[in-house]
Short mmCIF file of C-alpha atoms and ligand atoms in Angstrom, two decimals:
data_model
loop_
_atom_site.label_atom_id
_atom_site.label_comp_id
_atom_site.label_asym_id
_atom_site.label_seq_id
_atom_site.Cartn_x
_atom_site.Cartn_y
_atom_site.Cartn_z
CA MET A 1 -1.80 -17.45 29.71
CA THR A 2 0.03 -16.14 26.57
CA ARG A 3 -1.69 -13.87 24.06
CA VAL A 4 -0.88 -12.77 20.64
CA ALA A 5 -2.49 -9.89 18.64
CA LEU A 6 -3.13 -10.51 14.97
CA ALA A 7 -3.78 -7.89 12.28
CA PHE A 8 -7.08 -9.29 11.21
CA SER A 9 -9.08 -8.73 8.01
CA GLY A 10 -11.21 -11.86 7.89
CA GLY A 11 -9.58 -12.83 4.55
CA LEU A 12 -8.03 -16.19 3.91
CA ASP A 13 -4.47 -15.37 5.08
CA THR A 14 -5.40 -13.91 8.42
CA THR A 15 -8.12 -16.51 9.07
CA VAL A 16 -5.70 -19.38 8.82
CA CYS A 17 -3.23 -17.57 11.00
CA VAL A 18 -5.61 -17.83 13.99
CA PRO A 19 -5.29 -21.60 14.57
CA LEU A 20 -1.71 -21.56 13.36
CA LEU A 21 -0.70 -19.09 16.09
CA GLU A 22 -1.88 -21.61 18.67
CA GLU A 23 -0.72 -24.83 16.94
CA GLU A 24 2.58 -23.76 15.55
CA TYR A 25 3.59 -20.86 17.80
CA GLY A 26 2.17 -22.20 21.10
CA TYR A 27 0.04 -19.20 22.06
CA ASP A 28 -2.97 -19.89 24.34
CA ASP A 29 -5.04 -17.05 23.02
CA VAL A 30 -5.32 -14.99 19.83
CA ILE A 31 -7.02 -11.57 19.57
CA GLY A 32 -7.83 -9.99 16.25
CA VAL A 33 -7.43 -6.31 15.48
CA THR A 34 -8.92 -4.50 12.51
CA VAL A 35 -8.00 -0.90 11.98
CA ASP A 36 -10.36 1.44 10.18
CA VAL A 37 -8.48 3.54 7.60
CA GLY A 38 -11.55 4.03 5.44
CA GLN A 39 -12.21 0.55 4.10
CA PRO A 40 -15.74 -0.10 2.85
CA ALA A 41 -18.29 -1.26 5.45
CA SER A 42 -18.40 -4.70 3.81
CA GLU A 43 -14.86 -5.39 4.93
CA PHE A 44 -15.73 -4.79 8.56
CA GLU A 45 -18.75 -6.99 8.30
CA GLU A 46 -16.63 -9.76 6.90
CA ALA A 47 -14.02 -9.35 9.62
CA GLU A 48 -16.75 -9.27 12.24
CA GLU A 49 -18.55 -12.33 10.98
CA THR A 50 -15.38 -14.37 10.52
CA ALA A 51 -14.10 -13.43 13.99
CA GLU A 52 -17.43 -14.53 15.47
CA ALA A 53 -17.36 -17.83 13.63
CA LEU A 54 -13.75 -18.39 14.82
CA GLY A 55 -14.68 -17.42 18.37
CA LEU A 56 -11.94 -14.76 18.09
CA GLU A 57 -11.94 -11.74 20.37
CA HIS A 58 -12.08 -8.87 17.87
CA PHE A 59 -11.13 -5.23 18.28
CA VAL A 60 -11.85 -2.49 15.77
CA VAL A 61 -9.92 0.72 16.06
CA ASP A 62 -10.97 3.89 14.21
CA ALA A 63 -7.80 5.53 12.80
CA ARG A 64 -9.49 7.38 9.93
CA ALA A 65 -8.81 10.87 11.27
CA GLU A 66 -5.14 10.21 11.88
CA PHE A 67 -4.77 8.56 8.45
CA ALA A 68 -6.57 11.28 6.66
CA GLN A 69 -4.27 13.87 8.24
CA LEU A 70 -1.23 11.91 7.02
CA CYS A 71 -2.76 11.84 3.53
CA LEU A 72 -2.96 15.66 3.62
CA GLU A 73 0.66 15.84 4.77
CA SER A 74 1.49 13.83 1.71
CA VAL A 75 -0.29 16.41 -0.44
CA ARG A 76 2.01 19.17 0.95
CA ALA A 77 4.89 16.84 -0.14
CA ASN A 78 3.33 16.20 -3.61
CA ALA A 79 3.94 12.60 -2.72
CA THR A 80 3.75 9.84 -5.23
CA TYR A 81 5.99 6.78 -5.91
CA GLN A 82 6.16 5.79 -9.56
CA GLY A 83 2.89 7.58 -10.10
CA TYR A 84 1.08 6.00 -7.17
CA PRO A 85 -0.07 8.24 -4.37
CA LEU A 86 0.91 5.80 -1.59
CA GLY A 87 -2.51 4.88 -0.17
CA THR A 88 -1.49 1.41 1.09
CA ALA A 89 2.01 2.54 2.07
CA LEU A 90 0.90 5.45 4.23
CA ALA A 91 -1.80 3.42 5.92
CA ARG A 92 0.60 0.72 7.18
CA PRO A 93 2.39 2.57 10.00
CA VAL A 94 -0.93 4.00 11.19
CA ILE A 95 -2.44 0.45 11.26
CA ALA A 96 0.67 -1.09 12.82
CA ASN A 97 0.74 1.53 15.60
CA ALA A 98 -2.95 1.04 16.42
CA ILE A 99 -2.50 -2.72 16.62
CA LEU A 100 0.58 -2.40 18.83
CA GLU A 101 -1.39 -0.20 21.22
CA VAL A 102 -4.17 -2.76 21.54
CA ALA A 103 -1.58 -5.59 21.97
CA GLU A 104 0.10 -3.79 24.78
CA GLU A 105 -3.17 -2.93 26.46
CA GLN A 106 -4.31 -6.51 26.24
CA GLY A 107 -1.12 -7.87 27.72
CA CYS A 108 0.03 -9.64 24.54
CA THR A 109 3.56 -10.95 24.22
CA GLY A 110 3.36 -11.54 20.49
CA ILE A 111 2.10 -9.60 17.53
CA ALA A 112 1.43 -11.09 14.03
CA HIS A 113 0.46 -10.25 10.48
CA GLY A 114 -0.65 -12.33 7.48
CA CYS A 115 1.62 -10.77 4.91
CA THR A 116 3.63 -12.88 2.53
CA GLY A 117 7.39 -12.72 2.12
CA LYS A 118 7.03 -11.08 -1.29
CA GLY A 119 5.50 -7.68 -0.61
CA ASN A 120 6.13 -4.41 1.03
CA ASP A 121 3.63 -4.64 3.90
CA GLN A 122 5.65 -7.10 5.94
CA LEU A 123 8.47 -4.56 6.04
CA ARG A 124 6.15 -1.64 6.93
CA PHE A 125 4.36 -3.51 9.73
CA GLU A 126 7.53 -4.89 11.22
CA ALA A 127 9.46 -1.65 11.15
CA VAL A 128 6.90 -0.34 13.71
CA TRP A 129 6.52 -3.55 15.73
CA ARG A 130 10.19 -4.23 16.08
CA ASP A 131 10.45 -1.04 18.06
CA SER A 132 8.61 -3.00 20.82
CA ASP A 133 9.58 -6.02 22.87
CA LEU A 134 6.84 -8.14 21.45
CA GLU A 135 7.60 -11.30 19.49
CA VAL A 136 6.93 -10.44 15.84
CA ILE A 137 5.30 -13.26 13.94
CA ALA A 138 4.69 -13.66 10.23
CA PRO A 139 3.12 -17.21 9.85
CA VAL A 140 2.53 -17.00 6.07
CA ARG A 141 6.12 -16.09 5.44
CA GLU A 142 7.67 -18.17 8.13
CA LEU A 143 5.76 -21.32 7.37
CA GLY A 144 6.04 -20.81 3.59
CA LEU A 145 2.29 -20.93 3.04
CA THR A 146 0.71 -20.83 -0.38
CA ARG A 147 -2.86 -19.90 -1.15
CA LYS A 148 -3.58 -23.44 -2.16
CA TRP A 149 -2.21 -24.86 1.10
CA GLU A 150 -4.27 -22.27 3.01
CA GLN A 151 -7.48 -23.26 1.20
CA GLU A 152 -6.95 -26.92 1.91
CA TYR A 153 -6.07 -26.22 5.56
CA ALA A 154 -9.17 -24.06 5.95
CA ALA A 155 -11.33 -26.75 4.48
CA GLU A 156 -9.85 -29.44 6.68
CA LYS A 157 -10.26 -27.29 9.78
CA ASN A 158 -13.63 -26.09 8.74
CA LEU A 159 -12.60 -22.47 9.00
CA PRO A 160 -15.09 -19.75 7.90
CA VAL A 161 -13.66 -18.71 4.53
CA GLU A 162 -15.77 -18.06 1.52
CA GLY A 163 -13.08 -18.64 -1.04
CA GLY A 164 -11.60 -15.12 -0.54
CA SER A 165 -13.79 -12.11 -0.43
CA GLY A 166 -12.29 -10.03 -3.30
CA GLY A 167 -13.06 -12.68 -5.93
CA ASP A 168 -10.04 -13.13 -8.23
CA TRP A 169 -8.13 -10.00 -7.29
CA SER A 170 -6.17 -9.07 -4.24
CA ILE A 171 -7.65 -5.67 -3.23
CA ASP A 172 -6.50 -3.14 -0.62
CA THR A 173 -8.76 -0.24 -0.06
CA ASN A 174 -8.51 2.85 2.21
CA LEU A 175 -9.40 6.49 2.03
CA TRP A 176 -6.53 7.44 -0.20
CA SER A 177 -6.43 4.64 -2.79
CA ARG A 178 -7.82 1.31 -3.91
CA SER A 179 -5.28 -1.17 -5.15
CA VAL A 180 -6.03 -4.20 -7.32
CA GLU A 181 -3.45 -6.83 -8.02
CA GLY A 182 -2.88 -10.57 -8.61
CA ASP A 183 -4.43 -13.27 -10.73
CA LYS A 184 -4.57 -12.41 -14.47
CA LEU A 185 -3.29 -8.88 -13.73
CA GLU A 186 0.06 -10.39 -12.92
CA ASP A 187 0.51 -10.54 -16.67
CA PRO A 188 1.76 -7.08 -17.60
CA ASN A 189 0.44 -7.58 -21.09
CA TYR A 190 -3.09 -8.27 -19.91
CA VAL A 191 -5.56 -5.38 -20.36
CA PRO A 192 -7.54 -4.97 -17.11
CA PRO A 193 -11.24 -5.60 -17.52
CA LYS A 194 -13.74 -2.94 -16.43
CA GLU A 195 -14.77 -4.92 -13.30
CA ILE A 196 -11.56 -4.12 -11.50
CA TYR A 197 -12.75 -0.45 -11.10
CA GLU A 198 -15.07 0.43 -8.30
CA TRP A 199 -14.35 4.04 -7.50
CA THR A 200 -14.09 5.40 -11.04
CA ASN A 201 -16.43 5.53 -14.01
CA ASP A 202 -15.02 5.17 -17.47
CA PRO A 203 -14.24 8.80 -18.54
CA SER A 204 -17.08 10.25 -20.66
CA SER A 205 -17.37 13.47 -22.61
CA GLU A 206 -18.91 15.20 -19.55
CA THR A 207 -16.83 17.74 -17.69
CA GLN A 208 -17.05 19.44 -14.30
CA GLU A 209 -15.15 22.22 -12.56
CA ILE A 210 -14.52 22.42 -8.82
CA GLU A 211 -12.66 25.01 -6.76
CA ILE A 212 -10.39 23.81 -3.96
CA SER A 213 -9.25 26.13 -1.24
CA PHE A 214 -5.86 25.62 0.44
CA GLU A 215 -4.59 27.02 3.68
CA LYS A 216 -0.84 26.66 4.19
CA GLY A 217 -0.74 23.71 1.77
CA TYR A 218 -3.66 21.94 3.36
CA PRO A 219 -6.90 21.56 1.38
CA VAL A 220 -9.76 22.83 3.48
CA ALA A 221 -12.75 23.51 1.25
CA VAL A 222 -14.33 22.38 -2.02
CA ASP A 223 -16.80 24.14 -4.17
CA VAL A 224 -18.46 22.10 -6.87
CA LEU A 225 -19.03 24.88 -9.33
CA GLY A 226 -22.46 25.31 -10.82
CA SER A 227 -24.00 23.20 -8.06
CA GLU A 228 -25.98 24.40 -5.08
CA ALA A 229 -23.96 24.15 -1.89
CA PRO A 230 -25.54 21.35 0.17
CA ALA A 231 -27.90 22.96 2.56
CA SER A 232 -27.71 20.38 5.32
CA GLN A 233 -24.20 19.15 5.28
CA SER A 234 -23.78 18.05 8.80
CA GLU A 235 -20.01 17.65 8.87
CA ALA A 236 -19.40 20.63 6.58
CA SER A 237 -20.00 24.34 6.80
CA ALA A 238 -20.53 26.58 3.75
CA SER A 239 -18.32 29.63 3.28
CA ASP A 240 -17.49 31.93 0.41
CA ASP A 241 -14.77 29.53 -0.69
CA GLY A 242 -17.05 26.56 -0.93
CA VAL A 243 -17.85 23.96 1.70
CA GLU A 244 -15.35 23.32 4.43
CA TYR A 245 -14.64 19.74 5.32
CA ASP A 246 -12.62 17.91 7.85
CA PRO A 247 -9.90 15.74 6.25
CA VAL A 248 -11.87 12.46 6.19
CA ASP A 249 -14.97 14.03 4.65
CA LEU A 250 -12.96 16.09 2.23
CA ILE A 251 -11.17 13.01 0.85
CA GLU A 252 -14.40 10.93 0.70
CA HIS A 253 -16.27 13.77 -1.05
CA LEU A 254 -13.53 14.17 -3.66
CA ASN A 255 -13.31 10.46 -4.29
CA ALA A 256 -16.99 10.50 -5.14
CA VAL A 257 -16.98 13.71 -7.18
CA ALA A 258 -13.75 13.09 -9.18
CA GLY A 259 -14.37 9.35 -9.45
CA ALA A 260 -17.60 9.98 -11.34
CA TYR A 261 -15.47 11.59 -14.12
CA GLY A 262 -13.00 8.77 -14.28
CA VAL A 263 -10.18 10.61 -12.56
CA GLY A 264 -7.32 8.80 -10.85
CA ARG A 265 -6.66 5.48 -12.49
CA THR A 266 -3.05 4.14 -12.56
CA ASP A 267 -1.84 1.01 -14.28
CA SER A 268 1.83 0.59 -13.72
CA MET A 269 4.84 -1.64 -13.15
CA GLU A 270 5.92 -0.94 -9.59
CA ASP A 271 9.35 -1.69 -8.15
CA ARG A 272 8.83 -3.05 -4.67
CA MET A 273 11.29 -2.61 -1.85
CA LEU A 274 12.67 -6.13 -2.25
CA GLY A 275 13.42 -5.33 -5.84
CA LEU A 276 10.59 -7.35 -7.33
CA LYS A 277 8.55 -5.70 -10.02
CA VAL A 278 4.75 -6.03 -9.65
CA ARG A 279 1.85 -5.00 -11.92
CA GLU A 280 -0.38 -2.69 -10.00
CA ASN A 281 -3.70 -1.07 -10.68
CA TYR A 282 -4.95 1.75 -8.57
CA GLU A 283 -7.90 4.15 -8.23
CA HIS A 284 -7.30 7.36 -6.32
CA PRO A 285 -9.62 10.20 -7.54
CA ALA A 286 -9.28 12.44 -4.48
CA ALA A 287 -5.50 12.07 -4.35
CA THR A 288 -5.04 12.91 -8.01
CA THR A 289 -7.26 15.90 -7.72
CA LEU A 290 -5.63 17.29 -4.60
CA LEU A 291 -2.06 16.61 -5.71
CA ASN A 292 -2.64 18.37 -9.05
CA ALA A 293 -4.37 21.31 -7.40
CA HIS A 294 -1.66 21.63 -4.73
CA GLU A 295 1.13 21.56 -7.31
CA ALA A 296 -0.63 24.19 -9.37
CA LEU A 297 -0.86 26.52 -6.39
CA GLU A 298 2.81 25.97 -5.53
CA GLY A 299 3.58 26.97 -9.14
CA LEU A 300 1.98 30.40 -8.47
CA VAL A 301 3.42 31.15 -5.10
CA LEU A 302 6.85 29.46 -4.76
CA THR A 303 9.96 30.86 -6.31
CA GLN A 304 11.72 28.95 -9.11
CA GLU A 305 14.49 27.78 -6.83
CA GLU A 306 12.06 26.73 -4.09
CA ARG A 307 10.14 24.67 -6.61
CA GLU A 308 13.26 23.04 -7.97
CA PHE A 309 14.70 22.25 -4.54
CA LYS A 310 11.39 21.05 -3.17
CA GLN A 311 11.22 18.43 -5.85
CA LEU A 312 14.18 16.70 -4.24
CA ILE A 313 12.59 17.04 -0.83
CA ASP A 314 9.25 15.69 -2.10
CA GLN A 315 10.90 12.73 -3.72
CA ARG A 316 12.66 11.79 -0.50
CA TRP A 317 9.53 12.21 1.46
CA SER A 318 7.65 9.96 -1.01
CA LYS A 319 10.37 7.33 -0.74
CA LYS A 320 10.15 7.24 3.01
CA GLY A 321 6.40 7.09 2.71
CA TYR A 322 6.64 4.14 0.41
CA GLU A 323 8.97 2.37 2.79
CA GLY A 324 6.56 2.90 5.69
CA LEU A 325 9.25 4.87 7.51
CA ILE A 326 7.39 8.12 7.88
CA ASP A 327 8.61 8.56 11.50
CA ALA A 328 12.31 8.61 10.39
CA PRO A 329 14.30 11.63 11.61
CA LEU A 330 14.97 12.51 7.93
CA VAL A 331 11.19 12.92 7.39
CA LYS A 332 10.97 15.32 10.27
CA ALA A 333 13.78 17.36 8.74
CA LEU A 334 12.18 17.26 5.31
CA GLU A 335 8.87 18.37 6.81
CA ALA A 336 10.52 21.39 8.46
CA PHE A 337 11.54 22.46 4.99
CA ILE A 338 8.10 21.67 3.55
CA ASP A 339 6.32 23.51 6.35
CA GLU A 340 8.39 26.62 5.76
CA THR A 341 7.48 26.62 2.04
CA GLN A 342 3.82 25.99 2.74
CA GLN A 343 3.31 29.13 4.69
CA ARG A 344 2.41 30.93 1.44
CA VAL A 345 0.55 27.99 -0.21
CA THR A 346 -2.78 29.60 0.56
CA GLY A 347 -5.39 30.30 -2.12
CA THR A 348 -7.73 28.55 -4.54
CA VAL A 349 -7.33 26.30 -7.61
CA THR A 350 -9.98 25.50 -10.11
CA ILE A 351 -9.73 21.94 -11.36
CA ARG A 352 -11.53 20.71 -14.46
CA PHE A 353 -12.41 17.03 -14.71
CA GLU A 354 -12.18 16.24 -18.35
CA GLY A 355 -11.37 13.00 -20.18
CA GLY A 356 -10.39 11.24 -16.98
CA GLN A 357 -7.92 14.04 -16.08
CA ALA A 358 -8.04 16.53 -13.23
CA ARG A 359 -6.40 19.63 -14.72
CA ALA A 360 -5.78 22.89 -13.02
CA VAL A 361 -7.42 25.62 -15.13
CA ALA A 362 -7.22 28.57 -12.74
CA ARG A 363 -5.32 29.56 -9.58
CA ASP A 364 -5.42 32.46 -7.24
CA SER A 365 -3.41 33.48 -4.14
CA LYS A 366 -2.58 36.66 -2.29
CA TYR A 367 0.91 35.22 -2.04
CA ALA A 368 1.47 34.89 -5.80
CA ALA A 369 5.13 35.44 -6.66
CA TYR A 370 3.84 36.73 -9.97
CA SER A 371 3.53 40.10 -11.55
CA ALA A 372 1.19 40.33 -14.49
CA GLU A 373 2.52 43.80 -15.15
CA HIS A 374 6.17 42.60 -15.39
CA ALA A 375 5.31 39.44 -17.42
CA SER A 376 2.90 41.07 -19.82
CA PHE A 377 3.68 41.55 -23.50
CA ASP A 378 1.66 44.76 -23.39
CA THR A 379 3.65 46.82 -20.93
CA GLU A 380 7.03 48.33 -21.88
CA THR A 381 8.29 49.86 -18.56
CA VAL A 382 7.34 48.76 -15.09
CA GLY A 383 8.94 50.75 -12.22
CA LYS A 384 12.55 51.02 -13.21
CA ILE A 385 12.75 47.99 -15.34
CA THR A 386 12.46 48.25 -19.18
CA GLN A 387 12.48 45.61 -21.88
CA GLU A 388 15.91 46.81 -23.04
CA ASP A 389 17.35 45.92 -19.61
CA ALA A 390 17.27 42.29 -20.75
CA THR A 391 19.80 43.01 -23.55
CA GLY A 392 22.76 42.77 -21.16
CA VAL A 393 21.48 39.49 -19.77
CA ALA A 394 21.05 38.14 -23.30
CA LYS A 395 24.63 39.02 -24.13
CA TYR A 396 25.93 37.06 -21.23
CA HIS A 397 23.49 34.16 -21.45
CA GLY A 398 25.46 31.08 -22.54
CA PHE A 399 28.72 33.02 -22.48
CA GLN A 400 30.95 30.23 -21.09
CA ARG A 401 29.45 27.72 -23.46
CA ARG A 402 30.25 30.06 -26.35
CA LEU A 403 33.91 30.25 -25.21
CA ALA A 404 34.22 26.51 -24.61
CA ASN A 405 32.62 25.61 -27.93
CA SER A 406 34.71 28.04 -29.93
CA VAL A 407 37.94 26.56 -28.38
CA THR A 408 36.96 22.98 -29.27
CA ALA A 409 35.81 24.13 -32.76
CA ASP A 410 39.28 25.58 -33.39
CA GLU A 411 40.89 22.40 -32.19
CA ASP A 412 38.73 20.22 -34.46
CA GLU A 413 39.71 22.42 -37.40
CA GLU A 414 43.40 22.01 -36.56
CA VAL A 415 43.10 18.20 -36.48
CA GLU A 416 41.40 18.17 -39.86
CA LEU A 417 44.03 20.44 -41.37
CA ALA A 418 46.72 18.14 -40.09
CA THR A 419 45.20 14.93 -41.57
CA ASP A 420 44.05 16.39 -44.84
CA GLY A 421 46.51 18.71 -46.49
CA SER A 422 43.91 20.23 -48.74
CA GLY A 423 42.32 21.81 -45.72
CA GLN A 424 38.99 20.66 -47.07
CA ARG A 425 36.59 18.61 -45.00
CA GLU A 426 36.28 15.22 -46.49
CA ASP A 427 32.50 15.34 -46.45
CA ASP A 428 32.53 18.71 -48.08
CA ASP A 429 32.34 18.73 -51.80
N1 LIG B 1 2.04 -2.27 -4.07
C1 LIG B 1 1.35 -1.32 -3.26
C2 LIG B 1 2.24 -0.93 -2.06
O1 LIG B 1 3.13 -1.70 -1.78
C3 LIG B 1 -0.01 -1.75 -2.81
C4 LIG B 1 -0.20 -3.18 -2.51
C5 LIG B 1 -1.61 -3.41 -2.05
N2 LIG B 1 -1.95 -4.73 -1.76
C6 LIG B 1 -2.87 -5.42 -2.38
N3 LIG B 1 -3.17 -6.67 -1.89
N4 LIG B 1 -3.63 -5.02 -3.34
O2 LIG B 1 2.03 0.06 -1.48
#
């Protein structure tokens, strides 16, 4: 008996894949695998119900802890791609690996996804799966399926689909971000209606401050200032620096707190890996809050040249994250650099939610590479350094440019003298 494992969500694409894997690819048996990276409960219910109606053996794997940890690694790398904090992208290798594990345990010889041939996810899944000996199958892409064809096929076969669960939009949700695309949003000139937002309120005039504690670049605690620390927080323990959370709870907590103030909406044109542009809308309140806080703390503790060089490193990390290639040797090397810099990224940052922004308004660290005494306008001499010591620096600042510009200025003058005997500039009067 031949078996194939299918990345299964219970949506239209993956539902039609179930009979197609038998009819078109000749497998005797299909198993469905849904991986939990923090989707809402309704998505698991839908997957569960659809699997049952299809008579599909269904596996659910909880990968939230692993995924949340990866999200926090991305904070250390200040990771965004064209303004998007990579929720979908970072989740894909985690999902792909979990499905591969089930496939191998269950003696499958094939592994399939329901992605189209247009997007990024096909590439991210297959990068992981093609490391194995399993047959990689992409029915939607390989059979050239359209949504319309799928709907007709589902009706004809009496498949359990309720016209697509997300309504008009194509939605991908996990702990780190919620993405909304498709339908009318495909018009870049179409203003998104309120209904596309589920995690964020429209920003109001209300504000709130929170304090986030970092240890070596990892956020570990949150203090919602002015509120009582929750007395019976089962997963969390209160300390001086707020309430400590494990990564999953920390992200969920911040999504709720920051989302209430309208933090973390992105509406952008995104350049996909294939080169296609796509109009994307995202919500990512926790990601925005943590990324802003982390960068603010780095600003206090890292040296100027570390900050400058780390931007290059962060950008490369983000690109590999976007590509779903987070296990590339390059990423390991980048992370060695990042880890070295993060040893001092310990301290607290106060973030104010205001007007839909999450802005750092205070930061503190025992590793601050900052001397108030030296920087202050109110002190003349600190140690052996006086204000006047800067005079020599000022004399040399821009020295080469002064020389270079004076040489070309002389040359320009000579040319003008040669063409205009009067020695007067023509535009002079
Ligand atoms: N464009 C994003 C990415 O490639 C997210 C796509 C999410 N998919 C969706 N159906 N909403 O990472």
